[in-house]
Coordinates of C-alpha atoms in Angstrom, one line a residue:
Chain A
M27 CA -30.6 26.8 4.7
S28 CA -28.6 28.3 7.6
K29 CA -26.3 31.2 8.1
S30 CA -23.1 28.8 8.0
K31 CA -24.0 26.7 5.3
L32 CA -25.3 30.4 3.0
R33 CA -21.3 31.8 4.2
C34 CA -20.0 28.7 4.1
M35 CA -21.0 28.2 0.1
C36 CA -20.0 32.0 -0.3
F37 CA -16.4 30.9 1.2
M38 CA -16.1 28.5 -1.6
I39 CA -17.8 30.9 -4.1
I40 CA -14.6 33.1 -3.8
F41 CA -12.5 30.9 -3.1
I42 CA -12.8 27.9 -6.2
L43 CA -13.7 31.4 -9.2
N44 CA -12.8 33.5 -6.7
V45 CA -15.6 35.8 -7.9
P46 CA -15.1 39.0 -5.8
V47 CA -18.9 40.1 -5.0
L48 CA -20.4 40.6 -2.1
F49 CA -17.0 40.3 1.0
A50 CA -14.6 43.4 -1.0
Q51 CA -12.6 43.1 2.3
L52 CA -12.4 39.4 2.2
N53 CA -12.1 39.4 -1.5
E54 CA -8.6 41.6 -1.6
Q55 CA -7.2 39.7 1.2
I56 CA -7.6 36.4 -1.0
D57 CA -6.0 37.9 -4.0
L58 CA -3.0 39.3 -1.7
L59 CA -2.1 35.6 0.0
M60 CA -3.0 34.3 -3.3
E61 CA 0.0 35.9 -4.9
Q62 CA 1.9 35.1 -2.0
E63 CA 5.0 32.8 -2.0
K64 CA 5.4 32.2 1.6
A65 CA 1.7 32.8 3.3
S66 CA 2.0 35.5 5.9
F67 CA 0.3 34.0 9.4
G68 CA -2.3 37.2 9.6
R69 CA -3.5 36.6 6.5
A70 CA -4.2 33.0 7.4
V71 CA -5.5 33.4 11.1
Y72 CA -8.2 35.9 9.5
L73 CA -9.3 34.2 7.1
V74 CA -9.6 31.5 8.9
L75 CA -11.2 32.8 11.7
V76 CA -14.0 34.7 9.5
A77 CA -14.0 31.1 8.3
S78 CA -15.5 29.8 11.7
E79 CA -17.6 33.0 12.5
F80 CA -15.0 34.0 15.2
C81 CA -14.8 37.0 13.6
D82 CA -16.9 39.5 11.1
E83 CA -15.2 39.9 7.0
S84 CA -15.0 43.3 8.0
V85 CA -12.6 42.8 11.3
T86 CA -8.4 44.2 10.4
L87 CA -5.5 41.4 10.1
A88 CA -4.5 42.4 13.5
G89 CA -7.1 42.2 14.6
A90 CA -7.8 39.1 13.6
L91 CA -4.7 38.5 15.6
E92 CA -6.2 40.0 18.9
I93 CA -9.3 38.1 19.0
L94 CA -6.3 34.9 18.3
K95 CA -4.5 35.9 21.7
G96 CA -7.7 35.7 23.2
K97 CA -8.2 32.7 22.5
D98 CA -7.0 29.9 25.3
W99 CA -5.6 28.0 21.6
G100 CA -1.6 27.0 22.9
I101 CA -0.6 29.1 18.9
P102 CA 1.9 30.8 19.8
P103 CA 1.9 34.5 18.8
K104 CA 3.6 35.8 15.4
E105 CA 3.7 39.1 13.8
A106 CA 1.0 38.4 11.0
E107 CA 4.3 38.8 8.2
D108 CA 5.5 35.9 9.2
T109 CA 5.1 32.9 8.0
L110 CA 3.5 30.3 8.5
T111 CA 4.3 26.1 8.7
L112 CA 1.7 23.4 7.1
G113 CA 2.0 22.4 11.2
E114 CA 1.0 26.3 12.2
Y115 CA -1.9 25.8 9.8
S116 CA -2.9 23.0 10.8
Y117 CA -3.3 23.8 14.0
L118 CA -5.7 26.8 13.7
L119 CA -8.0 24.9 11.6
M120 CA -8.3 22.0 14.0
R121 CA -9.0 24.5 16.9
A122 CA -11.3 27.0 15.2
F123 CA -13.3 24.6 13.0
N124 CA -12.6 21.9 16.4
I125 CA -12.0 19.5 14.6
Q126 CA -11.5 16.0 16.9
G127 CA -7.8 14.4 16.7
G128 CA -6.6 10.9 17.2
I129 CA -5.3 9.4 20.1
M130 CA -2.1 11.4 19.7
Y131 CA -4.1 14.6 19.7
K132 CA -5.5 14.3 22.7
I133 CA -2.7 14.1 24.8
L134 CA 0.1 15.7 22.5
P135 CA -2.5 18.7 20.5
G136 CA -0.2 20.6 18.8
P137 CA 0.5 21.3 15.1
R138 CA 2.4 17.9 15.0
Y139 CA -0.6 15.6 15.5
A140 CA -2.7 18.4 13.2
V141 CA -1.0 17.3 9.7
R142 CA -1.5 14.0 10.9
E143 CA -5.2 14.4 11.8
L144 CA -5.4 16.9 8.6
A145 CA -4.0 14.2 6.1
Y146 CA -5.8 10.9 7.7
L147 CA -8.7 12.6 6.6
K148 CA -7.5 13.8 2.8
L149 CA -7.7 17.1 3.6
I150 CA -3.8 17.6 3.1
L151 CA -3.1 15.4 0.3
E152 CA 0.4 15.5 0.0
N153 CA 4.0 17.1 2.1
P154 CA 2.9 15.9 5.4
E155 CA 6.2 18.0 6.9
P156 CA 4.6 19.8 9.9
G157 CA 7.7 22.7 9.5
R158 CA 6.9 23.0 6.0
I159 CA 6.9 26.8 4.9
V160 CA 3.4 27.1 3.2
S161 CA 2.5 28.7 0.4
G162 CA -0.7 31.3 -0.2
E163 CA -2.8 29.3 -2.2
E164 CA -1.8 26.2 -0.4
V165 CA -3.8 27.8 2.7
M166 CA -7.0 28.5 0.9
S167 CA -6.7 25.3 -1.2
L168 CA -6.9 23.3 2.7
L169 CA -9.0 25.2 4.0
T170 CA -11.9 25.0 1.1
R171 CA -11.1 21.2 1.3
V172 CA -12.0 21.5 5.5
L173 CA -15.1 23.5 4.6
S174 CA -16.3 21.0 2.0
W175 CA -15.8 18.4 4.5
K176 CA -17.9 19.7 7.3
E177 CA -20.1 20.5 5.7
G178 CA -20.3 16.3 4.2
E179 CA -19.9 15.6 8.5
Chain B
M17 CA 32.9 12.5 21.7
K18 CA 32.3 11.5 18.5
K19 CA 29.2 10.5 19.8
V20 CA 28.4 14.1 21.9
F21 CA 28.7 15.3 17.8
M22 CA 26.4 12.4 16.6
L23 CA 23.7 13.6 19.0
S24 CA 23.9 17.5 18.6
L25 CA 23.7 17.0 15.0
L26 CA 20.3 14.1 15.0
L27 CA 19.1 17.0 17.6
C28 CA 20.2 20.0 14.7
M29 CA 18.8 17.7 12.6
F30 CA 14.8 18.2 13.8
V31 CA 15.6 21.5 15.6
Y32 CA 17.0 24.3 12.5
T33 CA 14.8 23.8 9.6
P34 CA 16.8 26.1 6.4
A35 CA 14.3 27.0 4.8
G36 CA 12.4 25.0 2.4
F37 CA 14.3 22.0 4.2
S38 CA 11.5 20.0 6.7
I39 CA 11.4 16.5 7.8
D40 CA 9.1 14.7 9.9
F41 CA 9.7 11.4 12.5
G42 CA 7.2 8.9 13.8
G43 CA 6.1 4.9 14.2
Y44 CA 3.4 2.3 15.1
L45 CA 2.9 -0.1 17.1
D46 CA 1.4 -3.2 15.7
N47 CA 0.2 -6.8 17.5
T48 CA -1.3 -9.6 15.7
T49 CA -2.5 -13.1 18.6
L50 CA -4.0 -15.4 15.4
F51 CA -4.8 -18.9 17.1
S52 CA -5.7 -21.3 14.1
T53 CA -7.2 -24.8 14.1
N54 CA -4.1 -26.7 12.2
K55 CA -1.9 -27.4 13.9
N56 CA 1.8 -25.9 13.0
T57 CA 0.0 -22.6 13.3
G58 CA -2.3 -22.9 16.5
F59 CA -1.8 -20.0 18.2
Y60 CA 1.2 -17.3 17.1
Q61 CA 1.7 -13.4 18.1
I62 CA 2.9 -11.1 16.2
D63 CA 4.7 -7.4 17.4
R64 CA 5.8 -5.6 15.4
L65 CA 7.7 -2.0 16.4
S66 CA 8.5 0.8 13.2
L67 CA 10.1 3.2 13.4
W68 CA 9.5 6.3 10.5
L69 CA 11.8 9.8 9.3
S70 CA 10.5 11.8 6.1
G71 CA 11.4 15.2 5.3
N72 CA 11.6 17.5 2.2
L73 CA 15.3 18.5 1.0
G74 CA 13.4 22.2 -1.1
K75 CA 14.0 21.6 -4.2
G76 CA 12.0 18.9 -5.5
W77 CA 13.9 16.9 -3.2
S78 CA 12.0 15.0 -0.4
F79 CA 13.6 11.1 1.5
S80 CA 11.4 8.8 3.3
A81 CA 12.5 5.9 5.9
L82 CA 10.9 2.8 7.2
G83 CA 12.5 0.2 9.4
H84 CA 11.5 -2.0 11.6
Y85 CA 11.7 -4.8 14.8
T86 CA 9.4 -7.7 14.5
F87 CA 9.5 -10.3 17.2
E88 CA 7.8 -13.3 16.2
M89 CA 7.3 -16.4 18.0
D90 CA 9.4 -18.2 15.6
Y91 CA 11.6 -15.4 14.9
P92 CA 12.4 -13.8 18.2
V93 CA 14.9 -11.4 16.2
L94 CA 13.9 -9.6 12.7
F95 CA 15.1 -6.0 12.3
D96 CA 15.0 -5.0 8.4
I97 CA 14.1 -1.3 6.0
D98 CA 10.6 -1.0 3.9
K99 CA 11.5 2.1 3.0
L100 CA 14.8 4.4 2.4
F101 CA 14.8 6.8 -0.6
L102 CA 15.4 9.8 -1.8
A103 CA 13.0 11.4 -4.1
G104 CA 12.6 13.6 -6.7
K105 CA 9.4 15.8 -8.3
W106 CA 9.5 18.8 -10.8
P107 CA 7.0 20.0 -13.3
L108 CA 7.5 21.6 -16.2
I109 CA 10.3 19.8 -18.5
E110 CA 10.4 22.2 -21.0
N111 CA 9.4 20.3 -24.6
G112 CA 9.2 16.9 -22.6
P113 CA 6.7 15.9 -20.1
S114 CA 4.2 17.8 -17.5
L115 CA 5.6 16.1 -14.6
F116 CA 9.2 13.8 -14.0
S117 CA 10.1 11.4 -10.9
V118 CA 12.7 10.2 -10.2
T119 CA 13.2 8.2 -6.4
M120 CA 16.4 5.5 -5.1
G121 CA 17.4 3.5 -3.2
R122 CA 14.2 0.9 -0.8
F123 CA 11.5 0.8 -2.5
R124 CA 8.3 -1.0 -3.3
F125 CA 7.8 -2.5 -6.2
S126 CA 4.8 -2.9 -8.0
E127 CA 2.7 -2.9 -11.3
F128 CA -1.0 -2.5 -11.6
S129 CA -2.9 -5.6 -10.5
N130 CA 0.0 -6.3 -7.4
F131 CA -1.1 -10.2 -8.3
V132 CA 3.0 -10.5 -10.1
L133 CA 4.7 -8.0 -8.5
D134 CA 4.3 -6.6 -5.8
H135 CA 7.6 -6.5 -3.2
P136 CA 10.1 -4.1 -2.1
A137 CA 13.8 -3.8 -3.7
D138 CA 16.3 -1.4 -4.1
G139 CA 16.5 0.0 -6.9
F140 CA 15.5 3.2 -8.7
R141 CA 12.3 4.5 -10.5
L142 CA 11.0 5.7 -13.0
D143 CA 8.0 8.3 -13.4
F144 CA 7.0 10.8 -16.3
S145 CA 4.4 11.3 -16.2
Y146 CA 2.1 13.3 -20.6
P147 CA -1.3 15.6 -19.1
S148 CA -2.6 11.8 -20.9
S149 CA -0.2 9.4 -20.0
V150 CA 2.5 7.7 -17.5
L151 CA 5.7 6.0 -18.8
T152 CA 6.8 4.1 -16.0
F153 CA 10.9 2.8 -15.0
E154 CA 12.0 1.0 -12.1
L155 CA 14.8 -2.2 -12.0
G156 CA 15.8 -3.4 -8.1
Y157 CA 17.7 -5.6 -7.0
T158 CA 16.5 -8.0 -4.2
G159 CA 19.1 -9.4 -2.8
L160 CA 19.3 -7.9 0.6
I161 CA 16.6 -8.2 1.7
A162 CA 16.4 -9.4 5.4
K163 CA 15.0 -12.8 4.0
N164 CA 12.1 -12.9 6.3
S165 CA 10.6 -10.4 5.2
T166 CA 10.9 -11.6 0.9
T167 CA 7.9 -13.5 -0.8
I168 CA 9.8 -13.8 -3.7
T169 CA 11.6 -18.1 -4.1
L170 CA 11.7 -18.6 -7.2
S171 CA 13.9 -21.9 -8.0
K172 CA 15.0 -24.8 -5.5
A173 CA 18.1 -22.8 -4.6
D174 CA 15.4 -20.3 -3.2
T175 CA 13.8 -22.2 -0.6
N176 CA 16.8 -24.7 0.2
D177 CA 17.0 -20.6 1.3
Q178 CA 14.3 -20.2 3.2
D179 CA 15.6 -23.7 5.1
D180 CA 19.4 -22.3 5.6
P181 CA 19.9 -20.5 9.1
D182 CA 22.8 -19.1 7.9
V183 CA 21.5 -17.4 4.7
L184 CA 20.0 -13.2 6.4
F185 CA 18.7 -12.5 2.6
G186 CA 16.2 -13.1 0.7
T187 CA 17.0 -14.8 -3.4
P188 CA 19.4 -12.3 -4.9
R189 CA 16.8 -11.7 -8.5
L190 CA 17.1 -8.1 -11.3
I191 CA 14.3 -7.2 -11.8
G192 CA 12.6 -4.3 -14.6
L193 CA 9.6 -3.2 -14.9
L194 CA 8.0 -0.8 -17.1
Q195 CA 4.5 0.4 -17.1
Y196 CA 2.5 2.5 -19.6
H197 CA -0.6 4.1 -17.8
L198 CA -3.5 5.7 -20.0
P199 CA -5.5 7.2 -17.1
E200 CA -9.3 8.4 -18.1
V201 CA -8.0 6.6 -22.2
M202 CA -12.5 6.6 -22.8
K203 CA -14.5 8.2 -20.4
G204 CA -13.4 7.2 -16.4
Q205 CA -11.9 4.1 -17.7
D206 CA -8.1 3.3 -17.2
L207 CA -5.9 1.8 -19.0
Y208 CA -2.8 0.1 -18.2
F209 CA 0.4 -1.9 -20.5
S210 CA 3.2 -3.8 -18.6
A211 CA 6.3 -5.9 -19.6
L212 CA 8.2 -7.4 -16.4
F213 CA 11.6 -9.4 -16.0
Q214 CA 13.0 -10.9 -13.7
K215 CA 16.1 -12.6 -13.7
D216 CA 18.2 -14.9 -11.4
L217 CA 22.2 -13.4 -11.1
R218 CA 23.5 -15.9 -8.0
S219 CA 26.5 -17.5 -9.1
E220 CA 26.8 -21.1 -11.4
D221 CA 28.9 -23.0 -7.9
Q222 CA 25.3 -22.3 -6.4
I223 CA 23.8 -24.0 -9.8
I224 CA 23.2 -27.3 -11.6
E225 CA 24.6 -26.8 -14.4
E226 CA 22.4 -28.1 -18.0
E227 CA 23.1 -31.0 -18.9
E228 CA 24.4 -32.3 -15.9
I229 CA 24.0 -35.9 -14.7
K230 CA 20.6 -36.1 -12.3
E231 CA 21.2 -40.0 -11.1
P232 CA 21.7 -39.9 -7.8
L233 CA 19.2 -36.1 -7.5
N234 CA 20.6 -33.5 -6.4
E235 CA 18.6 -32.3 -3.6
N236 CA 21.1 -29.4 -2.5
K237 CA 21.5 -27.9 -5.1
G238 CA 18.3 -26.4 -8.2
G239 CA 18.6 -24.2 -11.0
Y240 CA 18.0 -20.6 -12.7
Y241 CA 14.4 -19.7 -13.0
D242 CA 14.8 -16.9 -15.0
S243 CA 11.1 -14.7 -16.4
L244 CA 9.4 -12.4 -18.9
Y245 CA 5.9 -10.6 -18.6
G246 CA 3.8 -8.7 -20.4
G247 CA 0.1 -8.4 -19.6
A248 CA -2.4 -5.0 -20.7
G249 CA -5.2 -4.4 -18.3
L250 CA -8.2 -2.7 -17.9
S251 CA -10.7 -0.8 -15.1
G252 CA -12.9 2.2 -14.6
S253 CA -17.4 2.5 -14.0
L254 CA -19.2 1.2 -16.8
I255 CA -23.0 2.4 -14.6
P256 CA -22.5 5.2 -12.3
S257 CA -21.9 2.8 -9.2
L258 CA -20.5 0.0 -10.4
F259 CA -16.8 -0.5 -11.0
Y260 CA -15.0 -3.4 -12.9
N261 CA -11.3 -4.3 -13.6
V262 CA -10.2 -6.3 -15.6
F263 CA -6.3 -7.4 -16.7
S264 CA -4.0 -10.4 -18.5
Y265 CA -0.6 -11.8 -17.8
F266 CA 1.1 -14.0 -20.7
Q267 CA 4.5 -15.7 -19.0
T268 CA 8.0 -17.0 -20.7
G269 CA 11.0 -17.7 -19.2
R270 CA 13.1 -21.0 -18.9
T271 CA 12.9 -23.2 -15.6
L272 CA 15.1 -26.8 -15.4
S273 CA 13.3 -29.7 -16.0
S274 CA 14.7 -33.4 -14.9
F275 CA 12.9 -35.0 -17.9
K276 CA 11.2 -38.6 -17.4
D277 CA 13.2 -39.6 -20.4
D278 CA 16.3 -37.5 -20.2
N279 CA 18.7 -38.5 -17.6
L280 CA 20.5 -35.3 -17.9
Y281 CA 18.7 -31.4 -16.5
Q282 CA 17.6 -29.4 -19.5
Y283 CA 16.4 -26.0 -19.3
A284 CA 12.9 -25.8 -20.6
P285 CA 11.0 -23.2 -21.7
V286 CA 7.7 -21.5 -19.4
I287 CA 5.2 -20.8 -20.9
G288 CA 1.7 -19.4 -18.2
Y289 CA -0.6 -17.1 -18.6
L290 CA -3.2 -15.2 -15.9
G291 CA -5.7 -14.1 -15.8
G292 CA -8.0 -12.2 -13.4
M293 CA -11.9 -10.3 -13.2
E294 CA -12.9 -8.1 -10.6
L295 CA -16.0 -6.3 -10.8
Q296 CA -18.1 -4.6 -6.9
Y297 CA -20.7 -2.8 -7.4
Y298 CA -21.2 -0.3 -4.4
S299 CA -24.3 1.8 -3.0
T300 CA -24.2 4.5 0.8
E301 CA -28.2 3.9 0.6
L302 CA -27.6 0.7 1.8
L303 CA -26.1 1.0 4.7
Y304 CA -22.5 2.3 2.4
S305 CA -22.4 -1.6 1.0
T306 CA -20.7 -2.8 -1.9
F307 CA -20.8 -6.1 -3.5
G308 CA -17.9 -8.0 -5.3
L309 CA -17.8 -10.5 -8.0
S310 CA -14.5 -11.6 -8.7
F311 CA -12.3 -14.0 -10.6
I312 CA -8.7 -15.0 -11.4
Y313 CA -7.5 -17.6 -13.6
S314 CA -3.7 -19.0 -13.3
T315 CA -2.8 -21.8 -16.4
G316 CA -1.1 -24.7 -14.7
D317 CA 1.0 -27.7 -16.2
E318 CA -0.6 -31.0 -15.6
D319 CA 3.4 -33.0 -16.2
S320 CA 5.1 -31.6 -13.6
S321 CA 5.2 -33.0 -10.3
S322 CA 6.1 -30.2 -8.4
C323 CA 5.3 -26.3 -8.4
I324 CA 9.5 -25.4 -7.9
E325 CA 11.4 -26.7 -11.8
G326 CA 9.0 -29.5 -11.1
N327 CA 8.8 -29.8 -14.9
M328 CA 9.0 -33.4 -16.6
E329 CA 7.9 -32.8 -20.2
G330 CA 8.6 -30.2 -22.6
P331 CA 7.9 -26.6 -22.0
S332 CA 5.8 -25.4 -18.4
F333 CA 3.0 -24.0 -18.6
L334 CA 2.4 -23.1 -15.2
F335 CA 2.1 -19.9 -14.9
T336 CA 4.1 -17.9 -12.1
P337 CA 3.8 -14.7 -10.9
I338 CA 7.6 -12.9 -8.3
S339 CA 5.8 -12.0 -5.6
Q340 CA 3.3 -13.7 -3.3
T341 CA 0.1 -12.1 -3.1
E342 CA -1.9 -13.8 0.7
E343 CA -5.2 -11.9 -0.2
H344 CA -7.6 -15.1 2.4
V345 CA -7.3 -15.2 5.6
I346 CA -6.6 -19.6 5.4
F347 CA -5.8 -20.9 2.1
N348 CA -3.1 -18.5 0.1
P349 CA -1.5 -21.2 -2.4
K350 CA 0.2 -18.6 -4.8
L351 CA -1.1 -18.2 -8.0
G352 CA 0.0 -21.4 -10.3
N353 CA -2.4 -23.4 -11.5
I354 CA -5.1 -22.4 -9.3
F355 CA -8.0 -21.0 -10.2
Y356 CA -11.5 -19.4 -7.5
I357 CA -14.3 -17.3 -7.9
R358 CA -14.6 -14.8 -5.0
G359 CA -18.0 -13.1 -3.7
K360 CA -17.7 -10.5 -1.3
Y361 CA -19.1 -8.6 1.1
T362 CA -18.9 -5.2 2.6
I363 CA -21.7 -2.4 4.5
K364 CA -21.0 -0.4 7.6
P365 CA -23.6 -2.3 10.0
L366 CA -24.0 1.3 11.6
S367 CA -24.1 4.1 10.1
M368 CA -27.6 5.0 10.1
L369 CA -26.7 6.5 13.6
G370 CA -24.5 9.0 12.4
K371 CA -21.4 9.8 12.2
G372 CA -18.9 8.6 15.5
I373 CA -17.3 6.1 15.8
T374 CA -20.6 3.9 15.2
D375 CA -19.4 5.2 11.4
K376 CA -16.2 3.9 11.7
I377 CA -17.1 0.0 12.0
L378 CA -16.8 -2.9 8.7
V379 CA -17.2 -5.5 8.5
I380 CA -16.3 -7.8 5.6
L381 CA -18.4 -11.6 4.5
D382 CA -15.8 -13.4 2.1
G383 CA -16.6 -16.2 0.0
I384 CA -14.0 -18.3 -2.1
V385 CA -14.4 -20.8 -4.2
F386 CA -10.8 -22.9 -5.5
F387 CA -10.1 -24.6 -7.9
R388 CA -7.2 -26.1 -9.7
S389 CA -7.0 -25.3 -13.1
T390 CA -4.8 -28.8 -14.8
T391 CA -5.1 -31.8 -12.9
G392 CA -1.2 -30.4 -12.1
P393 CA 0.8 -29.1 -8.9
I394 CA -0.2 -26.7 -7.0
T395 CA 1.6 -24.6 -3.8
D396 CA 0.1 -26.0 -0.9
Q397 CA 0.9 -30.3 -0.7
D398 CA 0.1 -30.3 2.4
K399 CA -2.1 -34.3 3.3
L400 CA -2.1 -34.3 -0.3
N401 CA -4.2 -37.6 -1.8
P402 CA -1.8 -38.4 -4.7
D403 CA -4.0 -40.6 -6.4
S404 CA -7.0 -37.3 -6.9
E405 CA -7.8 -36.0 -10.3
S406 CA -10.1 -33.6 -8.9
L407 CA -9.8 -30.3 -9.7
Y408 CA -12.0 -28.6 -6.7
L409 CA -9.0 -28.1 -3.7
G410 CA -12.3 -26.4 -0.8
S411 CA -13.6 -23.1 -0.5
E412 CA -13.2 -21.0 2.1
I413 CA -16.0 -17.9 4.5
D414 CA -14.2 -15.0 5.8
F415 CA -15.2 -12.7 8.2
I416 CA -13.7 -9.6 9.2
I417 CA -14.4 -6.4 11.7
N418 CA -13.2 -3.5 11.5
I419 CA -13.1 -1.2 13.5
R420 CA -11.7 2.4 12.9
P421 CA -12.5 4.3 16.6
F422 CA -9.5 7.5 15.7
S423 CA -7.4 8.4 13.6
D424 CA -4.0 6.7 15.0
L425 CA -6.2 3.2 16.8
G426 CA -7.4 0.9 14.0
M427 CA -8.2 -2.5 15.4
R428 CA -9.8 -5.8 13.1
L429 CA -11.0 -9.3 13.9
S430 CA -10.6 -11.5 11.1
T431 CA -12.1 -15.1 11.4
G432 CA -11.6 -17.3 8.7
Y433 CA -13.3 -21.4 8.0
F434 CA -11.8 -23.4 5.4
I435 CA -13.2 -26.7 3.7
P436 CA -11.0 -28.5 2.3
D437 CA -11.7 -30.8 -0.8
N438 CA -11.4 -34.6 1.7
G439 CA -13.9 -37.0 0.3
P440 CA -13.4 -40.2 -0.9
D441 CA -11.6 -38.6 -4.5
G442 CA -10.3 -34.5 -3.1
F443 CA -8.0 -33.2 -3.0
Y444 CA -6.7 -33.5 -0.2
L445 CA -7.1 -36.8 2.0
N446 CA -9.4 -37.5 4.6
S447 CA -7.3 -35.7 7.3
R448 CA -6.5 -32.8 6.4
A449 CA -10.4 -31.4 7.9
F450 CA -11.9 -28.0 8.5
E451 CA -9.8 -25.3 8.6
F452 CA -10.5 -22.7 11.6
L453 CA -8.1 -18.8 11.6
G454 CA -9.0 -17.5 14.1
K455 CA -6.5 -13.4 14.0
F456 CA -6.4 -10.0 16.0
E457 CA -4.4 -7.3 14.9
L458 CA -4.6 -3.6 16.1
S459 CA -2.6 -1.6 15.2
F460 CA -1.2 2.2 16.3
S461 CA 0.5 5.0 15.6
F462 CA 2.2 8.0 16.5

């Protein structure tokens, strides 16, 4: 089994069963995120970057935001405790996992068409409005579905 | 000034989104180019621009709107609203259902099979979801749907309206549906019960009165057509990869009749039946193939002179669905005195080349053999042989290629071949020859 597959499986186990094993800091961040009615930008970025292997799980939230700033993804910087819209989160997932979008996404890459793409792939299951604030639970479930979809690709 | 204010308000809607409130908008551009050997159709072009707006208003409320402009060669200007509704959804009501939802406005009304009703209407819908069942109630009005968007034609007054350029809207009818869905009633089996009605709401001055003298026949007016339907359906999987769907509907109602031995118009009861079964086998190993076999049976009335108000003796046994479905590329008679057997095969022929554009090509081969249930009339009356006793109507073979290279771009090339029964004692005259229809559809969303 490749390293990426193993990492993905571990993520899935933690996400689904929420078993506190191996990644203590990662698990703590997951627990904190799951409690958030409005997911924080910093935690979502941290989880996505760890899951997509752009950073190690030992990195801090501020460190994860610094790594995001260094990427040329066109995601406007925000504070760690700021809320996150479905559009911003979908765009982050598209960039981090290199998901190819449709024609309109290629012409105008951004949150709007990122949401459309994830909804088309049946990863976003309801209310695909880009401006909607997402909860911590929704951040987790969407990330789990993206990881699972990447596995099957 | 007013325009500036409205523009500012619209801009605010898109730019400023308070907590819990979010909206989205977009559109579709659809092109259909078709060519048919049928002289009535020939070359035909349809282009449609649809725009939608949807949003979440918070506290469980949302709204959705979709409207379109269609250019057709026969109807150069056609605007209509496909949906415009406000919906609310609330979970975990104390001592009540686990989910309650309400929808108000224009939306699509449909029962579980879609063969009796699948049509937009203006009204409301209530869904009561319990852990092991869902109860749905819908009530709507069809008289505000643009005439060219409607497929409901049940009476002579409805067909007259279709030909009248001064009439802009569809038939004025009240539609009601009560449906009870038991998901997973047994292991992997879904059970449905459904009761529907439709009531003609035309004013009496548009209608022939009962017991009016019918000599000479009144060609400008017709009667009421009201109907009730009760049905049940079961679907699920028998063994892994083998899925089935069976359903059955009984119909009752009334139709204006002109009995042979009576010179007065009379209403006669309608007693109809519709039944169907479908089997589908999926095989991912065989290039994502599906093998489908289905049949549909609907009762007819051999004493009728036509499918609309043609009853001439006793009750009418002609089954008449509320809306019409178009399942096939060429031959789409309305269900009623129709029986067909269908075999369908789909495959992703290039899926072995891996994920990518080759995986997004789907090929469909569809064969349908049509019969009528009795020697009575069917809705397709083009060049029929009046002396024929034949039950066989003809066969159709459809070959379709679907390609979706991107999530927002889809293409479909359909070809259909209809071979009518036009032999010496055939259902159709010899002048109705083999028909071909080729159709190219392109859909782009933005």
